[in-house]
Coordinates of C-alpha atoms and ligand atoms in Angstrom, one line a residue:
M1045 CA -2.6 -16.7 -20.8
L1046 CA -3.8 -15.7 -17.3
R1047 CA -7.5 -15.3 -16.5
I1048 CA -8.2 -12.8 -13.7
G1049 CA -11.3 -12.6 -11.6
L1050 CA -11.7 -9.2 -9.9
L1051 CA -13.4 -8.9 -6.5
G1052 CA -14.5 -5.3 -5.8
C1053 CA -15.1 -2.8 -8.6
G1054 CA -14.6 0.4 -6.6
R1055 CA -11.7 2.9 -6.7
I1056 CA -8.8 0.4 -6.6
G1057 CA -10.6 -2.4 -8.4
Q1058 CA -11.0 -0.2 -11.4
V1059 CA -7.3 0.6 -11.3
H1060 CA -6.3 -3.1 -11.2
A1061 CA -8.7 -3.9 -14.0
R1062 CA -7.1 -1.3 -16.2
S1063 CA -3.6 -2.5 -15.3
A1064 CA -4.4 -6.1 -16.0
S1065 CA -6.2 -5.4 -19.3
Q1066 CA -3.0 -3.7 -20.5
I1067 CA -0.8 -6.7 -20.0
E1068 CA -0.4 -9.0 -23.0
G1069 CA -1.8 -12.5 -22.4
V1070 CA -4.0 -11.4 -19.4
T1071 CA -7.8 -11.2 -19.6
V1072 CA -10.2 -10.1 -16.9
T1073 CA -12.8 -12.8 -17.4
A1074 CA -15.0 -12.1 -14.4
V1075 CA -15.9 -9.3 -12.0
A1076 CA -17.9 -9.2 -8.8
D1077 CA -19.1 -6.5 -6.5
A1078 CA -21.6 -6.3 -3.6
F1079 CA -23.7 -3.9 -5.8
P1080 CA -24.7 -4.4 -9.5
D1081 CA -23.8 -0.9 -10.8
P1082 CA -20.1 -0.9 -10.2
A1083 CA -19.8 -4.5 -11.5
D1084 CA -21.9 -3.8 -14.6
A1085 CA -19.8 -0.7 -15.4
L1086 CA -16.5 -2.5 -15.1
A1087 CA -17.8 -5.5 -17.1
A1088 CA -18.8 -3.1 -19.9
K1089 CA -15.3 -1.7 -19.9
T1090 CA -13.4 -5.0 -19.7
G1091 CA -15.7 -7.5 -21.5
A1092 CA -15.8 -9.6 -18.3
T1093 CA -18.8 -11.6 -17.0
V1094 CA -20.5 -10.4 -13.8
L1095 CA -20.6 -13.1 -11.2
D1096 CA -21.2 -13.1 -7.5
A1097 CA -18.0 -13.4 -5.4
D1098 CA -18.5 -17.1 -4.5
A1099 CA -19.1 -18.1 -8.1
L1100 CA -16.2 -16.0 -9.3
I1101 CA -13.8 -17.7 -6.9
E1102 CA -15.1 -21.2 -7.9
S1103 CA -15.1 -20.4 -11.7
N1104 CA -13.1 -22.6 -14.0
N1105 CA -12.6 -19.5 -16.1
V1106 CA -10.5 -17.8 -13.4
D1107 CA -6.9 -18.6 -12.6
A1108 CA -6.1 -15.7 -10.3
V1109 CA -8.2 -13.4 -8.1
V1110 CA -7.6 -9.7 -7.4
I1111 CA -9.1 -8.7 -4.1
G1112 CA -10.0 -5.0 -4.1
T1113 CA -12.9 -5.1 -1.7
P1114 CA -13.0 -3.3 1.7
T1115 CA -10.4 -4.6 4.2
D1116 CA -12.9 -6.4 6.5
T1117 CA -13.9 -8.7 3.6
H1118 CA -10.4 -9.8 2.7
Y1119 CA -10.1 -12.6 5.3
D1120 CA -13.1 -14.7 4.0
L1121 CA -12.2 -14.1 0.3
I1122 CA -8.6 -15.1 0.9
H1123 CA -9.8 -18.3 2.6
A1124 CA -12.2 -19.1 -0.2
A1125 CA -9.8 -18.3 -3.0
A1126 CA -6.9 -20.4 -1.4
R1127 CA -9.2 -23.4 -1.0
A1128 CA -10.3 -23.0 -4.6
G1129 CA -6.6 -23.1 -5.6
K1130 CA -6.5 -19.6 -7.1
A1131 CA -3.4 -17.3 -7.2
I1132 CA -4.2 -14.3 -5.0
F1133 CA -3.4 -10.6 -5.4
C1134 CA -4.8 -8.8 -2.3
E1135 CA -5.0 -5.2 -1.4
K1136 CA -3.4 -3.8 1.7
P1137 CA -3.9 -4.2 4.5
V1138 CA -4.4 -8.0 4.3
D1139 CA -6.5 -7.7 7.5
M1140 CA -6.8 -5.3 10.5
S1141 CA -5.5 -8.0 12.8
A1142 CA -2.1 -9.7 12.8
D1143 CA -3.7 -12.9 14.2
R1144 CA -6.2 -13.1 11.4
I1145 CA -3.3 -12.6 8.9
R1146 CA -1.6 -15.5 10.5
D1147 CA -4.7 -17.6 9.8
C1148 CA -4.6 -16.5 6.2
I1149 CA -0.9 -17.4 6.0
K1150 CA -1.8 -21.0 7.2
V1151 CA -4.6 -21.4 4.6
V1152 CA -2.5 -19.9 1.8
E1153 CA 0.5 -22.1 2.6
A1154 CA -1.6 -25.2 3.0
A1155 CA -3.1 -24.6 -0.5
G1156 CA 0.3 -23.7 -1.9
V1157 CA -1.1 -20.8 -3.9
P1158 CA 0.9 -17.7 -5.0
F1159 CA 0.0 -14.6 -2.9
M1160 CA 0.9 -11.0 -3.3
T1161 CA 0.2 -8.2 -0.8
A1162 CA -0.4 -5.0 -2.9
F1163 CA 2.2 -2.7 -1.4
N1164 CA 2.3 -0.7 -4.7
R1165 CA 4.8 1.9 -3.5
R1166 CA 7.7 -0.7 -3.9
F1167 CA 6.9 -0.6 -7.6
D1168 CA 7.0 3.2 -7.9
P1169 CA 9.8 3.7 -10.5
N1170 CA 11.6 6.3 -8.3
F1171 CA 11.3 4.4 -5.0
A1172 CA 12.4 1.2 -6.7
N1173 CA 15.4 3.0 -8.1
V1174 CA 16.3 4.1 -4.6
Q1175 CA 16.1 0.5 -3.3
N1176 CA 18.1 -0.8 -6.3
R1177 CA 20.9 1.8 -5.6
I1178 CA 20.9 0.8 -1.9
A1179 CA 21.3 -2.8 -2.9
D1180 CA 24.1 -1.9 -5.4
G1181 CA 25.9 -0.2 -2.5
E1182 CA 25.9 3.3 -4.0
V1183 CA 25.5 5.0 -0.7
G1184 CA 27.2 2.4 1.4
D1185 CA 25.6 1.1 4.6
V1186 CA 22.1 2.6 5.3
E1187 CA 22.1 4.7 8.5
I1188 CA 18.9 6.8 8.5
V1189 CA 15.8 6.5 6.2
T1190 CA 13.4 9.4 6.2
I1191 CA 9.9 8.8 4.8
L1192 CA 7.5 11.8 4.4
S1193 CA 4.0 10.8 3.5
R1194 CA 1.1 13.3 3.6
D1195 CA -2.4 13.0 2.1
P1196 CA -3.8 16.1 0.4
S1197 CA -6.9 16.2 2.7
P1198 CA -8.5 13.9 5.3
P1199 CA -11.1 11.3 4.3
P1200 CA -14.7 11.6 5.7
I1201 CA -15.1 10.8 9.4
S1202 CA -17.2 7.7 8.4
Y1203 CA -14.1 6.4 6.7
I1204 CA -11.8 7.2 9.7
E1205 CA -14.2 5.4 12.0
S1206 CA -13.9 2.1 10.1
S1207 CA -10.3 2.5 8.8
G1208 CA -8.5 0.9 11.7
G1209 CA -6.7 4.1 12.4
L1210 CA -3.9 6.1 10.7
F1211 CA -1.2 3.5 11.5
R1212 CA -3.0 0.5 10.0
D1213 CA -4.8 2.3 7.2
M1214 CA -2.3 4.9 6.0
M1215 CA 1.2 4.5 7.6
I1216 CA 1.1 0.7 6.7
H1217 CA 2.5 1.7 3.3
D1218 CA 5.3 3.6 4.9
L1219 CA 6.1 0.8 7.4
D1220 CA 6.4 -1.6 4.4
M1221 CA 8.6 1.0 2.6
A1222 CA 10.8 1.2 5.8
R1223 CA 11.4 -2.5 5.8
F1224 CA 12.0 -2.5 2.0
L1225 CA 14.7 0.2 2.3
L1226 CA 16.3 -0.7 5.7
G1227 CA 16.8 -4.3 4.6
E1228 CA 16.5 -5.3 8.2
E1229 CA 13.5 -5.9 10.5
P1230 CA 12.8 -3.0 12.9
V1231 CA 13.0 -4.2 16.5
S1232 CA 11.7 -1.1 18.2
V1233 CA 8.8 1.3 17.4
Y1234 CA 8.2 4.7 19.0
A1235 CA 5.1 6.7 17.9
V1236 CA 3.8 10.2 18.7
G1237 CA 0.6 11.6 17.2
A1238 CA -2.1 14.2 17.6
S1239 CA -5.2 15.4 15.9
L1240 CA -4.1 18.8 14.6
V1241 CA -5.9 18.8 11.3
D1242 CA -9.5 18.1 12.3
P1243 CA -10.6 17.7 16.0
E1244 CA -13.4 15.4 14.7
I1245 CA -10.7 12.9 13.9
G1246 CA -9.5 13.0 17.5
K1247 CA -13.1 12.6 18.7
A1248 CA -13.4 9.5 16.5
G1249 CA -10.4 8.1 18.4
D1250 CA -7.8 8.5 15.7
V1251 CA -4.8 10.9 15.0
D1252 CA -4.3 12.8 11.8
T1253 CA -0.6 13.8 12.4
A1254 CA 2.0 11.2 13.4
A1255 CA 5.7 10.6 13.6
V1256 CA 7.2 7.1 14.1
T1257 CA 10.8 6.1 14.8
L1258 CA 11.9 2.6 13.9
T1259 CA 15.2 1.1 14.9
T1260 CA 16.7 -2.2 13.8
A1261 CA 18.9 -4.6 15.7
S1262 CA 22.1 -3.2 14.1
G1263 CA 21.0 0.4 15.0
K1264 CA 19.7 1.6 11.7
I1265 CA 17.0 4.2 12.1
C1266 CA 13.9 5.1 10.1
Q1267 CA 11.7 8.2 10.7
I1268 CA 8.2 8.4 9.2
S1269 CA 6.2 11.6 9.1
N1270 CA 2.5 11.3 8.3
S1271 CA -0.3 13.9 8.0
R1272 CA -3.8 13.7 6.7
R1273 CA -3.4 17.2 5.1
A1274 CA -1.0 18.8 2.7
N1275 CA -2.3 21.9 0.9
Y1276 CA 0.4 21.6 -1.8
G1277 CA -0.8 18.1 -3.0
Y1278 CA 0.0 14.5 -2.2
D1279 CA 3.4 14.7 -0.5
Q1280 CA 5.5 11.6 -1.0
R1281 CA 9.2 11.9 -0.4
I1282 CA 12.0 9.6 0.7
E1283 CA 15.6 10.2 1.7
V1284 CA 18.2 7.5 2.6
H1285 CA 21.4 8.6 4.3
G1286 CA 24.2 6.1 4.2
S1287 CA 27.9 5.8 5.0
K1288 CA 28.9 6.8 1.4
G1289 CA 26.2 9.4 0.6
M1290 CA 22.5 10.1 0.3
L1291 CA 19.7 9.1 -2.0
R1292 CA 16.6 11.3 -2.3
A1293 CA 13.3 10.8 -4.3
E1294 CA 11.3 14.0 -4.6
N1295 CA 7.6 14.7 -5.2
M1296 CA 6.1 14.2 -8.6
L1297 CA 4.6 17.6 -9.5
E1298 CA 1.6 18.3 -11.8
N1299 CA 4.0 19.7 -14.3
T1300 CA 7.6 20.6 -14.5
V1301 CA 7.2 24.3 -15.3
E1302 CA 8.9 26.7 -12.9
V1303 CA 8.0 30.4 -12.9
A1304 CA 10.4 33.1 -11.6
T1305 CA 9.4 36.6 -10.9
E1306 CA 10.5 39.3 -8.5
A1307 CA 8.6 37.4 -5.8
G1308 CA 10.8 34.4 -6.2
F1309 CA 10.6 30.9 -7.8
R1310 CA 7.3 28.9 -8.0
K1311 CA 6.5 25.4 -9.1
A1312 CA 3.3 23.4 -9.6
P1313 CA 1.6 21.5 -6.7
A1314 CA 2.4 17.8 -6.2
Q1315 CA 0.2 15.4 -8.1
H1316 CA -3.1 15.4 -6.3
F1317 CA -3.4 11.9 -4.8
F1318 CA -2.6 8.2 -5.1
L1319 CA -4.5 7.4 -8.3
E1320 CA -2.3 9.9 -10.3
R1321 CA 0.9 9.6 -8.2
Y1322 CA 1.1 5.8 -8.3
E1323 CA -0.4 5.0 -11.7
A1324 CA 3.0 3.6 -12.9
A1325 CA 3.4 1.7 -9.7
Y1326 CA -0.1 0.0 -10.0
R1327 CA 0.8 -1.1 -13.5
A1328 CA 4.2 -2.5 -12.4
E1329 CA 2.9 -4.4 -9.4
M1330 CA 0.3 -6.1 -11.6
A1331 CA 2.9 -7.0 -14.2
H1332 CA 5.1 -8.5 -11.4
F1333 CA 2.2 -10.6 -10.1
V1334 CA 1.3 -11.9 -13.6
E1335 CA 4.9 -12.7 -14.4
A1336 CA 5.5 -14.4 -11.1
V1337 CA 2.3 -16.5 -11.4
N1338 CA 3.1 -17.4 -15.0
N1339 CA 6.7 -18.4 -14.3
G1340 CA 6.1 -20.0 -10.8
V1341 CA 8.6 -17.7 -9.1
D1342 CA 8.4 -16.1 -5.6
I1343 CA 6.3 -13.0 -5.2
A1344 CA 7.6 -10.0 -3.3
P1345 CA 5.9 -8.5 -1.3
G1346 CA 4.2 -11.7 -0.2
I1347 CA 1.8 -12.4 2.6
T1348 CA 4.5 -12.4 5.3
D1349 CA 5.3 -8.8 4.3
G1350 CA 1.6 -8.0 4.9
L1351 CA 1.9 -9.5 8.4
R1352 CA 5.2 -7.7 9.2
A1353 CA 3.8 -4.3 8.2
Q1354 CA 0.7 -5.0 10.3
M1355 CA 2.8 -5.9 13.3
L1356 CA 4.7 -2.6 13.0
A1357 CA 1.4 -0.7 12.7
D1358 CA 0.0 -2.5 15.8
A1359 CA 3.2 -1.6 17.7
A1360 CA 2.9 2.0 16.6
A1361 CA -0.7 2.2 17.8
S1362 CA 0.4 0.6 21.2
S1363 CA 3.4 3.0 21.5
L1364 CA 1.1 6.0 21.0
E1365 CA -1.3 4.6 23.6
Q1366 CA 1.4 3.8 26.1
G1367 CA 3.7 6.7 25.5
K1368 CA 6.8 4.6 25.2
P1369 CA 8.7 2.6 22.6
I1370 CA 7.5 -0.9 21.9
S1371 CA 10.0 -3.8 21.4
L1372 CA 9.2 -6.4 18.8
E1373 CA 10.3 -10.0 19.0
Ligands
NAD1443 N1 -2.8 0.2 -2.5 C1 -3.4 1.4 -2.6 O1 -2.9 2.4 -2.9 C2 -4.9 1.4 -2.1 C3 -5.7 2.6 -2.5 C4 -7.0 2.6 -2.1 C5 -7.6 1.5 -1.5 N2 -6.8 0.4 -1.1 C6 -7.4 -0.8 -0.5 O2 -8.2 -1.4 -1.4 C7 -9.4 -1.9 -0.7 C8 -10.7 -1.3 -1.3 O3 -10.6 0.1 -1.2 P1 -11.4 1.1 -2.2 O4 -10.9 2.5 -1.9 O5 -11.3 0.6 -3.6 O6 -12.9 0.9 -1.7 P2 -14.2 1.2 -2.5 O7 -15.3 1.3 -1.5 O8 -14.0 2.3 -3.5 O9 -14.5 -0.2 -3.4 C9 -14.8 -1.4 -2.8 C10 -15.8 -2.1 -3.6 O10 -16.0 -3.4 -3.1 C11 -17.4 -3.8 -3.1 N3 -17.6 -4.9 -2.1 C12 -17.8 -4.8 -0.8 N4 -17.9 -6.0 -0.3 C13 -17.7 -6.9 -1.3 C14 -17.7 -8.3 -1.4 N5 -17.9 -9.1 -0.3 N6 -17.6 -8.9 -2.6 C15 -17.4 -8.1 -3.7 N7 -17.4 -6.8 -3.7 C16 -17.6 -6.2 -2.5 C17 -18.0 -2.5 -2.8 O11 -19.4 -2.5 -3.2 C18 -17.2 -1.5 -3.6 O12 -17.6 -1.3 -4.9 C19 -9.2 -1.6 0.8 O13 -8.6 -2.7 1.4 C20 -8.2 -0.4 0.8 O14 -7.4 -0.4 1.9 C21 -5.5 0.4 -1.5

C-alpha cells in the first residue's frame, strides 16, 4: 500500500494522478493546488482530500509526494518533503539552476528519502527497447546517437519568457536521453540555434530551432535536433549507430493506415503531442517509482540524473552564447 499526495493538479498532475490510480495498492490520498478549482476537480476524480501544500507534505496519510507544480516551486517543495521524510517523485527540470539542484541533493541525501526525476522518455516502450538492445550488445559499441525532437507548435510567448529557454525546458529531455543511450557522460557540448519559427521567440531572448553535438571522453557522439514546430505532429525519433549495426525508433502515428494513389504513398500525422505520445511512458515511470519505493531499491533516473541533464542544458546555453564548444569537468 502506497499513499500518494499530489502537488499541482494541472496538465501533468492529472496525468500522474491517473497513472497512480491505475496501480494496484496505490491510492492518491491528497491533492493540493494553488487554486481551488483544479484541486477540487482532481479530488472528485480520485477520491482524494484537498489540502494545502504544506499540510499535504506533513500529512500522516501521505507516504510519497508527486511534484507536478511549475518548475520554480520545486525547490521549496523538495526541501519540505525531504524534511518530512516523504519519498519524492519530481517533474523535470528539478530546478532551473544546477546550484539549487545541488542544494536539493544535499537535503534529499541527508533525509535519506527516495527521489525520482521524471524523465518519462526513458520509460517509453520503444526508447527503452533501444536502450535494452544497446545494453545487450546487439549493435556493438555505440558510435553516433541521433535524437530528433520537435514540438507540433510553439507555446505562448508568456510560457517562453518563464521557461528558462529551449535547452533547459525542452532539450533537457533529449539531453537525458543522450546520457541514457550513450552510457557515458558527455564531456563537450556545442550548440547552434536560431529563431526561425517565430521572431517573437527571438525577441524574448530564446531560440526555437537548435542543434547540439555532445561528445564523450571515448569519442562517442550524440546529435540532437530540436524545433518548436513540426506541421506533421510531435516528431520524436531516435537512431543509434554502432559497430555492429543500427537501431531506430520511429514516430508513433495517429493510426497505421497507409493510402497509396497515383500521387504516391501517404500516412497519418505523428501523434499530436506529449500527452498522447508518452501515455505509456507516464504509466511506466509511475510504476517504477512505486515499485522502487515499496521494495527499497534504487530509482533511475534519480536526482543526480536531474543535475547532469541540467549541467548539459546550461553548457548548451553557454555554447550558443559564446559560439564555441563548452568542456565539462
Ligand atoms: N515530463 C513531461 O513530459 C512534462 C510535461 C509537461 C510539464 N512538465 C513539467 O511539469 C511541471 C508542471 O507543468 P504543467 O504543464 O503541468 O503546468 P500547469 O500550469 O498545467 O500545472 C501546474 C499546476 O500547479 C499549480 N501550482 C502552482 N504553484 C503551486 C504550489 N506552490 N503548490 C501547489 N500547486 C501549485 C498551478 O495552479 C497549476 O494548476 C513543470 O515543471 C513542467 O516542466 C513535464
